[in-house]
Amino acid sequence: MIQRLQKTCRELLETGKVDVVIGYGQKHPELPPYPVFVTAPDEVGQLVWNAQCVMNLTTYLTRKEVKALGRPAIIVKGCDAKALIVLEKESQIDRSQIVVIGVACQGVIGGHPVDGQDPRAATAAKCKVCDVHMPPGVDITLGETDSGPVTAAWRYSDLDAFMDQTPEERMAFWQEEFERCIKCYACRQVCPLCYCEQCVVDKNRPTRVSTSASLKGNYAWHITRAFHLAGRCIGCDECTRACPAGIDLRLLNLSLARAAEENFGYRAGYDPQAEAVIGAFSEQDKESFIG
Amino acid sequence: MSTIIAETALRELVNTWMGQGKHVAGPTEVRDDVVLYQWLSRAEDLRIGGSPRPRNSIKEFVFPRHEKLYGYKLEGRKIELVETPLPETEQIVIAARPCDAAALPILDQVMNWDYRDVFYNRRRNLTTVVTLACQDHDAHCFCTAVGSGPDDERGSDAMLFNLGDGTYEVRCLTDKGKALFAGALQPSERVGEVGPGPEIRLDLDSIREFLNNEFQSPQWAAMTMRCIGCGACAYECPTCHCFDIADEKVGNTGARVRNWDTCQFAIFTAHASGHNPRSVQSQRQRQRIYHKFEVYPAKFGETLCTGCGNCSRVCPMGLGVLPVLVAMQGVEQVEPSEYV
C-alpha cells in the first residue's frame, strides 16, 4: 500500500500533474506521523500511510505558503474527503486543480494506547461511528476496506449519553471544560473549515469578542466557533484532538450536526450537489425553533 | 544523610497547607491521557506517581493567562480608576517538573530588566515550588541539550525524589522549601537518583550561527511548512511570556486586562495600517526560534528554553522547537530505544 502510494505520487510529480504532494511522513513507528510537503519525485520515499495518520491535511489547502508551492495532490481519509466537499461548495478550492488521493481507512488511533492495551481500544471516537471508510469523490483510490453504514442512533450515541444528564449537570460540565481553555486557538487553526482570513475574535477595531481566556471570554469563543461550524462541520474531530486542554469539543459539534440532520436532512460533506443548509432557503424549512 | 517523607504523609501535608488557606497546584488527570497542572481542591487529586508530564507549564501560577491590572468607572466625563489589589495568598506548586521550575528564574529576568512587574513579582514571592526529579523522559524531551537536566535545581525550593516504595526523598533547597517541610520529614540514609536524561545533544553555538547567518534561508519555510499558526506551543511553553493588553468594558465600568499572546498569531504583528511585517507562518516560527536561541541569549546570557518538549507534545501537527532545531542541524531526533 505504501509502495503504491509512493509510486502514484512519484508519477504525479514526474509527469508534472502536480507540484507538491501533501501527505504524511514518519521518522519512526513509535513517533506520530507528521504532515510533509513533497515537491521532488526523489523524495516520495518519506510518504507513509498507517492508522496513526490521524491529521486532516485538507486544512493546508487554503494556506498561503502551501498554495505558493503550486498545484497539489493531497492524501485523504474518508473523513478528510468530506472537508473537500464543503470547501468546494464554499468556493474555497478549485477541485479541478487538486489531485485527491483517497486511502481506504479502517480507523485511526485517537489517543495514546496504554501499555498492554489493545491498540484498537484507542481508536478515535469518530472512527467508531465512521461511514466513509472508502473516501468518496476522490481522483485516485488506494486500498480497499469493507464497512457497513452506521445508523444515526449510533452516530449520536455519545451525544445521547451526554444529553441524558440534567441541564444543570451539562452546564457544570461545560463550565469545567471551558475553564481550562487557554485560547491558543488550536481548534480553529487545525480546522479545514475555519479558513477566514480574519477570524471574528481577531477583529480588534473594535473588539467584537472578548480576547480574554476568562470563563466569560471562553464561553464567547466556543459558542461562536460552534455556531460558525453549524451545518458545515464534517466531524473530523481535529479540534478535539488538537486541544491541549482536552476540551471535548466533539460533543458540541455532534449536537450541531444532529440539529442539521434532524431538522434539514443535511449532513455536511456528503453530497456535493446538496445545497448548503446555511446557504439555502426552502419554504419547507422548519421554523418551530425560531423565537 | 537525607530526609524522606511517605506519600501518604505528603498528601496529608498538602491537605494541611490547604487547611492553612494556601493555594496548592499540581498535576491532575483531567481525563485518560490529559494531565494538567491545576489548582487542587483535595490532595487525592494530585497525580504524583510515575513521572507525570502535564501538557501545560507552571508559569500560569505566576503569570496567569488572564489578569486584571486595574478597573475603571465612567461617570459622564469623569473617569475613576480602581486599583486591583495585589494577591496575598501563599501558593505552592507541587510535583512540578524540574524543566518547568527552571523556567522561573528565566522569566524573573524578563519581568524585571526594565520594568518591575508588580503582579508577577508578588505572585512569584508568594509561590513555593516543589519539584519532582524526573526519572523518565520521552522522545520530545531535550532538557540535557539546553543546559538543564532531570534534577535541575533552578527555580526549585525543594525537590522530591521518588524512592519507588511510596516514599520520597525531600531535598530542601531554599529557606522557603525548608519552611514548607519543617517538622514533616524523617531522617534517612536513602538517597534518590535520576538517570542521565535524554541523550540528544544540540550544538547551541552552531544554532546561533545559523540564526545569525540564515535569516533569509528558504529552509525556514521548508522546516516549518506544517505549522498551522495556533498558540499551543507558546501557551504551554514554560518560558514564553508575551502578553497583550486589552480593555474590557461592560456598561460604564471596565477593566484593563493582560492576556497571553503569541508571536505565532498573524495578528501579533499586524500594524494599524494593515501591513504585517510577518506575513506568512514560517516567519512567525522563525521568530519563535530566534527569540529562544538568539535574542534572549544575547540579552540575558542563557537560552529561553528548558527542553521540556511541551511544544512538540501539544503541537497538533508534530512540530515544536526540537524538530526545527534538528532539521537545522541535520541530526536525528530520536533513536528507537530512547523512545518511552
XYZ file of C-alpha atoms in Angstrom:
631
model
C 0.000 0.000 0.000
C 2.766 2.425 0.936
C 4.706 1.396 -2.170
C 1.668 2.053 -4.340
C 1.177 5.369 -2.635
C 4.778 6.382 -3.231
C 4.666 5.156 -6.839
C 1.476 7.088 -7.537
C 2.915 10.250 -6.051
C 6.176 9.847 -7.934
C 4.254 9.621 -11.205
C 2.179 12.672 -10.386
C 5.301 14.694 -9.650
C 7.337 13.316 -12.551
C 4.639 13.992 -15.116
C 4.148 17.471 -13.751
C 0.491 16.839 -12.976
C 1.158 18.250 -9.539
C 3.878 20.382 -7.969
C 3.525 19.152 -4.419
C 2.137 16.149 -2.591
C 0.648 16.902 0.790
C 0.962 13.687 2.742
C 2.225 12.027 5.910
C 5.809 11.364 6.880
C 7.045 9.489 9.931
C 10.501 9.274 11.472
C 9.864 6.160 13.495
C 6.831 3.920 14.096
C 6.821 4.942 17.729
C 6.692 8.645 16.908
C 3.474 10.052 15.460
C 3.412 10.881 11.750
C 3.506 14.495 10.676
C 2.496 16.394 7.541
C 5.064 16.532 4.744
C 5.100 18.554 1.539
C 6.892 16.568 -1.129
C 7.942 18.564 -4.164
C 10.569 16.313 -5.772
C 9.928 12.803 -7.196
C 13.017 11.528 -5.386
C 11.553 12.490 -2.032
C 8.418 10.352 -2.209
C 10.181 7.776 -0.034
C 9.213 9.775 3.029
C 5.494 9.252 2.411
C 3.721 6.815 4.703
C 0.191 5.753 5.457
C -0.930 3.887 8.574
C -3.506 4.021 11.347
C -1.529 6.738 13.119
C -2.190 9.199 10.281
C -4.910 10.989 12.180
C -4.277 14.548 10.919
C -6.690 16.061 8.428
C -4.352 17.561 5.841
C -7.066 19.428 3.941
C -6.534 22.333 6.329
C -3.377 23.143 4.318
C -5.186 23.670 1.022
C -6.257 27.198 1.906
C -2.901 28.293 3.346
C -0.812 30.940 1.655
C 2.596 29.257 1.843
C 1.250 25.862 0.820
C -0.676 27.369 -2.087
C 2.549 29.034 -3.204
C 4.071 25.573 -3.748
C 1.800 25.107 -6.752
C -0.753 22.567 -7.833
C -1.246 19.986 -5.053
C -2.026 16.333 -4.674
C -3.381 15.543 -1.236
C -3.782 12.316 0.689
C -7.134 11.998 2.427
C -9.088 9.561 4.519
C -12.845 9.360 4.173
C -13.468 11.913 6.936
C -10.928 14.310 5.429
C -12.515 13.971 1.983
C -15.736 15.393 3.403
C -13.935 18.656 4.087
C -13.115 18.939 0.374
C -16.801 18.787 -0.487
C -17.605 21.647 1.891
C -14.574 23.677 0.808
C -15.637 23.345 -2.813
C -19.242 24.205 -2.018
C -17.978 27.346 -0.305
C -15.742 28.250 -3.264
C -12.553 27.914 -1.246
C -10.878 25.408 -3.534
C -10.930 24.701 -7.231
C -11.392 20.956 -7.152
C -10.201 20.590 -10.759
C -6.785 21.912 -9.724
C -6.263 19.347 -6.964
C -5.462 15.651 -7.304
C -7.116 13.885 -4.409
C -5.643 10.554 -3.364
C -8.064 8.697 -1.113
C -6.836 5.935 1.155
C -9.037 3.155 2.478
C -9.183 3.604 6.220
C -10.279 1.220 8.951
C -9.918 3.803 11.657
C -7.080 5.811 13.137
C -5.605 5.925 16.612
C -7.335 8.539 18.734
C -5.228 8.626 21.820
C -2.122 7.060 23.188
C -2.750 3.355 23.847
C -1.998 2.497 27.437
C 0.728 -0.139 27.895
C -0.586 -3.593 27.186
C -3.896 -2.241 25.945
C -5.405 -3.441 22.686
C -4.446 -0.691 20.213
C -7.969 -0.784 18.795
C -9.242 0.414 22.149
C -7.537 3.688 21.332
C -9.380 4.043 18.024
C -10.540 7.627 17.626
C -14.137 8.248 18.670
C -15.032 9.411 15.166
C -13.868 6.105 13.675
C -16.197 4.058 15.827
C -19.150 5.624 14.008
C -17.491 6.168 10.627
C -19.458 5.530 7.433
C -16.817 6.718 4.958
C -14.076 4.098 5.254
C -13.693 4.425 1.486
C -13.228 8.140 0.760
C -15.915 9.467 -1.576
C -15.315 11.724 -4.572
C -11.579 11.224 -4.886
C -9.452 11.021 -8.047
C -7.316 8.038 -7.068
C -8.254 5.404 -4.511
C -5.668 3.257 -2.763
C -6.603 0.142 -0.810
C -9.892 -1.494 -0.077
C -11.927 -1.996 3.022
C -15.462 -3.026 3.709
C -17.613 -1.174 6.147
C -21.309 -1.013 6.724
C -23.074 2.293 7.170
C -23.653 3.482 10.655
C -27.164 4.138 11.895
C -27.951 7.653 13.039
C -28.720 6.426 16.529
C -25.255 5.001 16.887
C -23.692 8.057 15.292
C -25.010 10.233 18.071
C -24.681 7.737 20.918
C -22.033 9.788 22.749
C -24.256 12.830 22.489
C -27.270 10.851 23.714
C -25.334 9.734 26.751
C -24.376 13.341 27.426
C -27.906 14.623 26.906
C -29.194 12.151 29.483
C -27.802 14.485 32.100
C -29.816 17.364 33.527
C -29.282 20.839 32.038
C -27.567 21.834 35.300
C -25.153 18.934 35.041
C -24.409 19.741 31.416
C -23.821 23.389 32.232
C -21.475 22.383 35.045
C -19.643 20.119 32.591
C -19.124 22.894 30.050
C -18.084 25.326 32.728
C -15.360 22.929 33.812
C -14.308 22.288 30.219
C -14.217 25.942 29.189
C -12.382 26.984 32.334
C -9.389 25.064 31.021
C -9.357 26.875 27.666
C -6.214 28.952 27.168
C -7.350 30.450 23.872
C -4.475 29.060 21.871
C -6.960 28.656 19.012
C -5.539 25.269 18.035
C -9.162 24.204 17.477
C -9.572 26.986 14.937
C -6.216 26.660 13.211
C -6.413 22.914 12.721
C -9.948 23.084 11.303
C -10.118 22.816 7.497
C -13.291 24.864 7.534
C -12.029 27.709 9.747
C -10.396 29.389 6.783
C -11.429 33.034 7.363
C -8.573 35.399 6.703
C -9.627 37.350 9.738
C -11.461 35.478 12.455
C -14.158 37.408 14.270
C -12.211 37.077 17.520
C -9.237 38.794 15.895
C -11.253 41.855 14.968
C -9.892 44.449 17.333
C -11.055 47.779 15.922
C -13.248 47.467 17.909
C -13.078 44.127 19.682
C -16.181 42.054 18.993
C -15.493 39.019 21.140
C -13.556 39.217 24.401
C -9.973 38.106 23.849
C -9.594 37.063 27.474
C -9.206 33.438 28.418
C -11.658 34.101 31.237
C -14.702 31.903 31.698
C -16.885 34.514 30.012
C -14.439 35.029 27.159
C -14.065 31.296 26.714
C -17.813 30.741 26.514
C -17.955 33.517 23.927
C -15.255 31.891 21.828
C -16.524 28.323 21.944
C -20.104 29.222 21.221
C -19.007 31.485 18.362
C -16.809 28.746 16.965
C -19.527 26.107 17.204
C -22.138 28.302 15.546
C -19.846 29.183 12.683
C -19.348 25.469 12.078
C -23.039 24.605 12.331
C -24.143 22.670 9.259
C -20.548 22.871 7.982
C -18.543 20.748 10.427
C -17.716 17.401 8.835
C -16.864 15.711 12.134
C -13.167 15.060 11.611
C -12.676 15.866 15.312
C -9.399 17.623 14.653
C -10.375 20.433 17.035
C -10.856 17.944 19.829
C -7.585 16.201 19.055
C -5.661 19.466 18.828
C -6.928 20.926 22.106
C -4.075 20.889 24.610
C -6.562 21.335 27.442
C -8.520 18.241 26.426
C -11.813 20.072 25.918
C -14.417 17.760 24.438
C -15.485 19.933 21.525
C -16.768 16.842 19.743
C -19.917 16.918 21.847
C -20.724 20.453 20.691
C -20.092 19.530 17.066
C -22.253 16.411 17.322
C -25.093 18.460 18.724
C -24.976 20.827 15.753
C -24.606 18.010 13.246
C -27.680 16.319 14.655
C -29.642 19.578 14.511
C -28.763 19.929 10.819
C -29.595 16.306 10.071
C -32.850 16.106 12.011
C -34.225 19.492 11.029
C -32.946 19.829 7.484
C -31.991 16.325 6.401
C -28.493 17.656 5.741
C -25.111 16.162 6.538
C -22.110 18.323 5.737
C -19.566 16.827 3.384
C -21.621 14.027 1.892
C -23.398 15.354 -1.178
C -21.558 17.790 -3.470
C -24.884 18.703 -5.092
C -26.893 19.334 -1.934
C -27.471 22.977 -1.137
C -25.652 24.064 2.000
C -28.005 24.162 4.932
C -26.835 27.606 5.991
C -26.629 28.997 2.462
C -30.024 27.913 1.159
C -33.629 28.779 1.913
C -36.523 26.441 1.444
C -40.162 27.097 2.204
C -40.163 23.707 3.863
C -37.558 24.833 6.394
C -38.766 24.330 9.921
C -39.399 27.483 11.866
C -40.550 25.951 15.103
C -37.249 26.668 16.813
C -37.271 30.373 16.000
C -38.386 32.624 18.840
C 22.107 11.514 55.478
C 18.884 12.527 53.797
C 15.301 13.345 54.688
C 12.290 11.422 53.470
C 8.517 11.529 53.529
C 5.911 8.851 52.793
C 3.442 9.602 50.010
C 0.527 9.342 52.445
C 2.204 11.878 54.737
C 2.915 14.092 51.744
C -0.742 14.063 50.787
C -1.690 14.850 54.384
C 0.756 17.713 54.261
C -0.913 19.017 51.103
C -4.228 18.962 52.954
C -2.602 20.774 55.868
C -1.308 23.510 53.562
C -4.761 23.917 52.065
C -6.215 23.985 55.583
C -3.898 26.903 56.306
C -5.536 28.769 53.450
C -2.701 28.275 50.963
C -3.454 27.534 47.339
C -1.861 24.326 46.096
C -1.433 23.335 42.475
C -0.076 20.134 40.984
C -0.526 17.585 38.191
C -4.084 16.288 37.946
C -5.666 13.892 35.498
C -8.366 15.657 33.535
C -9.176 12.519 31.581
C -7.464 9.382 30.302
C -4.424 10.862 28.644
C -4.730 14.515 29.640
C -2.709 15.582 32.673
C -2.645 19.273 33.545
C -1.254 21.344 36.391
C -4.336 22.672 38.107
C -5.318 24.113 41.450
C -6.128 21.265 43.790
C -9.231 21.169 45.925
C -8.163 17.944 47.651
C -4.881 16.094 47.947
C -6.292 12.890 46.385
C -6.446 14.629 43.005
C -2.685 15.119 42.950
C -1.059 12.791 40.448
C 2.460 12.193 41.578
C 3.217 8.542 40.725
C 5.363 7.795 37.684
C 6.690 10.950 36.127
C 3.563 12.944 35.336
C 4.104 15.056 32.266
C 1.388 17.714 32.269
C 0.619 19.320 28.940
C 0.763 22.821 30.409
C 3.501 24.546 32.366
C 3.569 26.076 35.836
C 4.037 29.622 34.504
C 0.296 30.055 34.774
C 0.567 30.272 38.566
C 2.868 33.291 38.459
C 1.782 34.693 35.095
C -1.905 33.893 34.622
C -3.354 33.587 31.142
C -5.796 36.373 32.033
C -5.233 39.018 34.683
C -6.964 42.247 35.640
C -4.479 45.106 36.039
C -6.931 47.756 37.168
C -10.554 48.692 36.835
C -12.257 51.900 35.791
C -15.628 53.603 36.140
C -17.011 56.201 33.782
C -19.388 58.860 35.074
C -20.204 61.469 32.488
C -16.794 62.897 31.598
C -15.223 61.645 34.807
C -13.085 58.530 34.896
C -12.300 56.850 38.181
C -9.523 54.291 38.286
C -9.942 51.350 40.635
C -6.784 49.612 41.758
C -6.653 45.837 41.644
C -5.418 44.574 44.998
C -2.235 42.526 44.760
C -2.575 38.817 45.506
C -1.927 37.890 49.138
C -2.470 34.158 49.306
C 0.576 31.950 49.586
C 0.695 29.320 46.892
C 2.538 26.062 46.453
C 3.190 24.180 43.259
C 3.910 20.546 43.991
C 5.316 17.767 41.801
C 6.364 20.267 39.167
C 8.807 19.090 36.551
C 12.316 20.484 37.044
C 12.228 21.815 33.459
C 9.144 23.820 34.427
C 10.705 25.247 37.564
C 13.928 26.102 35.714
C 11.891 28.491 33.594
C 11.033 30.688 36.584
C 14.461 32.345 37.031
C 14.379 32.908 33.247
C 11.009 34.657 33.498
C 12.251 36.641 36.513
C 14.808 38.358 34.299
C 12.271 39.387 31.702
C 9.803 40.627 34.262
C 12.436 42.786 35.996
C 15.008 44.041 33.498
C 13.431 47.407 32.688
C 10.117 47.495 34.477
C 9.497 45.582 37.674
C 6.221 43.817 37.062
C 4.416 44.104 40.402
C 1.813 41.411 39.740
C 4.359 38.885 38.535
C 6.787 39.599 41.359
C 4.090 39.421 44.004
C 2.887 36.033 42.810
C 6.436 34.800 42.442
C 7.250 35.807 46.022
C 4.107 34.099 47.292
C 4.976 30.878 45.467
C 6.945 27.901 46.739
C 7.919 25.381 44.097
C 8.351 21.724 44.960
C 9.646 19.761 42.010
C 9.700 16.039 41.381
C 13.048 14.904 39.986
C 12.473 13.347 36.606
C 13.048 9.617 36.258
C 11.538 9.248 32.832
C 11.718 11.008 29.501
C 10.040 10.692 26.148
C 11.066 11.415 22.571
C 10.137 15.089 22.944
C 12.364 15.745 25.978
C 15.690 17.502 25.400
C 16.484 19.218 28.710
C 20.071 17.954 28.689
C 20.660 19.534 25.275
C 19.918 23.053 26.540
C 21.836 23.024 29.797
C 19.152 21.622 32.057
C 18.598 18.095 33.325
C 16.302 15.722 35.184
C 17.337 17.108 38.583
C 17.968 20.720 37.592
C 17.561 22.689 40.828
C 16.999 26.098 39.241
C 13.691 27.535 40.381
C 13.017 24.740 42.858
C 12.546 25.447 46.567
C 12.506 21.748 47.320
C 12.900 18.647 45.209
C 11.292 15.254 45.653
C 12.937 12.030 44.520
C 10.692 9.011 44.138
C 12.322 6.156 46.049
C 9.957 3.675 44.473
C 8.170 2.298 47.540
C 5.712 5.068 48.270
C 8.454 7.168 49.839
C 10.139 10.322 48.596
C 13.461 11.823 49.466
C 12.977 15.542 50.043
C 15.817 17.949 49.380
C 15.039 21.399 50.732
C 16.961 23.851 48.581
C 15.863 27.255 49.871
C 14.537 28.771 53.103
C 11.051 28.645 51.589
C 11.446 24.948 50.940
C 12.773 24.311 54.461
C 9.871 26.215 55.998
C 7.348 24.288 53.960
C 8.560 20.864 55.122
C 9.609 21.868 58.657
C 8.765 19.072 61.087
C 7.328 16.809 58.400
C 10.419 14.868 57.354
C 12.118 11.726 58.675
C 15.895 11.318 58.683
C 17.140 8.520 56.446
C 20.173 7.055 54.737
C 18.358 6.635 51.450
C 19.178 8.907 48.551
C 17.127 9.376 45.403
C 18.643 9.103 41.975
C 17.850 10.127 38.455
C 19.130 8.770 35.174
C 21.217 10.741 32.702
C 18.122 12.100 30.951
C 17.565 12.471 27.215
C 20.562 11.502 25.109
C 20.005 14.020 22.343
C 22.673 16.713 22.035
C 22.438 20.019 20.193
C 25.194 22.417 19.299
C 23.737 25.673 20.571
C 26.636 27.703 19.162
C 26.091 26.395 15.658
C 22.373 27.019 16.050
C 23.134 30.651 16.925
C 25.448 30.813 13.957
C 22.711 29.501 11.672
C 20.317 32.062 13.127
C 22.770 34.888 12.595
C 23.610 33.919 9.022
C 20.476 32.342 7.650
C 17.664 34.749 8.436
C 16.523 34.682 4.823
C 17.141 30.993 4.270
C 14.469 29.153 2.257
C 14.990 26.383 4.784
C 12.703 28.223 7.199
C 9.669 27.627 5.038
C 10.677 24.016 4.437
C 11.296 23.346 8.125
C 8.063 24.928 9.334
C 5.568 24.434 6.479
C 3.397 22.246 8.650
C 2.872 24.927 11.313
C -0.804 25.891 11.299
C -0.370 29.033 13.379
C -2.042 28.179 16.672
C -0.600 29.201 20.017
C -0.475 25.803 21.692
C 3.345 25.676 21.668
C 3.783 29.131 23.164
C 0.971 28.878 25.686
C 2.155 25.545 27.053
C 5.797 26.691 26.976
C 7.208 27.425 30.444
C 9.355 30.278 29.137
C 7.202 32.037 26.512
C 5.923 35.161 28.186
C 4.366 37.531 25.646
C 1.144 39.256 26.550
C -1.390 41.661 25.151
C -3.202 44.448 26.987
C -6.930 44.814 26.380
C -9.745 46.941 27.753
C -12.893 45.104 28.684
C -15.924 47.285 29.192
C -19.390 46.441 30.411
C -21.704 49.459 30.563
C -19.919 52.210 32.459
C -17.354 50.066 34.141
C -14.457 48.174 32.733
C -11.042 46.750 33.323
C -7.670 46.854 31.742
C -6.526 43.276 31.444
C -3.417 41.388 30.470
C -3.847 38.280 28.337
C -1.325 35.813 26.993
C -0.358 36.463 23.410
C 1.979 34.738 20.989
C 4.158 35.524 18.001
C 2.524 32.556 16.272
C -0.671 34.506 15.672
C -0.844 36.567 12.488
C -2.441 39.451 14.392
C 0.545 39.635 16.773
C 2.480 41.871 14.385
C -0.417 43.353 12.397
C 0.072 47.103 12.060
C -2.832 49.540 12.225
C -2.106 50.375 8.575
C -2.953 46.821 7.597
C 0.666 45.949 6.867
C 2.029 42.846 8.547
C 5.830 42.533 8.628
C 5.474 38.812 9.318
C 3.120 37.965 6.527
C 3.463 34.183 6.493
C 3.631 31.491 9.165
C 7.241 30.446 8.576
C 8.326 33.960 9.544
C 6.407 33.582 12.808
C 8.023 30.217 13.503
C 11.411 31.737 12.722
C 10.667 34.485 15.225
C 9.937 31.988 17.978
C 13.188 30.117 17.387
C 15.140 33.376 17.134
C 13.767 34.686 20.391
C 14.620 31.494 22.232
C 18.059 30.760 20.818
C 19.458 34.133 19.770
C 17.645 37.204 21.105
C 17.195 36.101 24.710
C 20.673 34.511 24.998
C 22.268 37.686 23.573
C 20.476 39.801 26.150
C 20.441 37.603 29.249
C 23.150 35.031 28.602
C 21.011 31.918 28.689
C 18.600 30.032 26.474
C 14.888 30.812 26.547
C 14.107 27.108 26.520
C 14.411 24.398 29.149
C 13.956 21.486 26.759
C 10.699 20.364 28.357
C 9.264 19.342 24.984
C 5.768 20.663 25.725
C 5.676 22.453 22.365
C 6.127 19.225 20.440
C 3.828 17.240 22.698
C 0.929 19.645 22.201
C 1.568 20.624 18.564
C -1.358 19.275 16.548
C 0.972 18.821 13.584
C 4.011 17.372 15.360
C 6.240 20.442 15.129
C 7.634 22.336 18.141
C 11.136 23.578 18.863
C 13.057 20.296 18.711
C 12.058 19.204 15.185
C 13.102 22.631 13.894
C 16.447 22.510 15.686
C 17.212 19.007 14.491
C 16.256 19.942 10.939
C 18.583 22.926 11.252
C 21.433 20.723 12.422
C 20.655 17.759 10.216
C 20.737 15.369 13.182
C 18.315 12.609 14.013
C 15.752 13.400 16.668
C 15.431 10.046 18.311
C 16.825 6.565 18.455
C 14.128 3.919 18.828
C 15.496 2.710 22.141
C 15.203 6.196 23.561
C 11.514 6.490 22.997
C 9.483 5.860 26.111
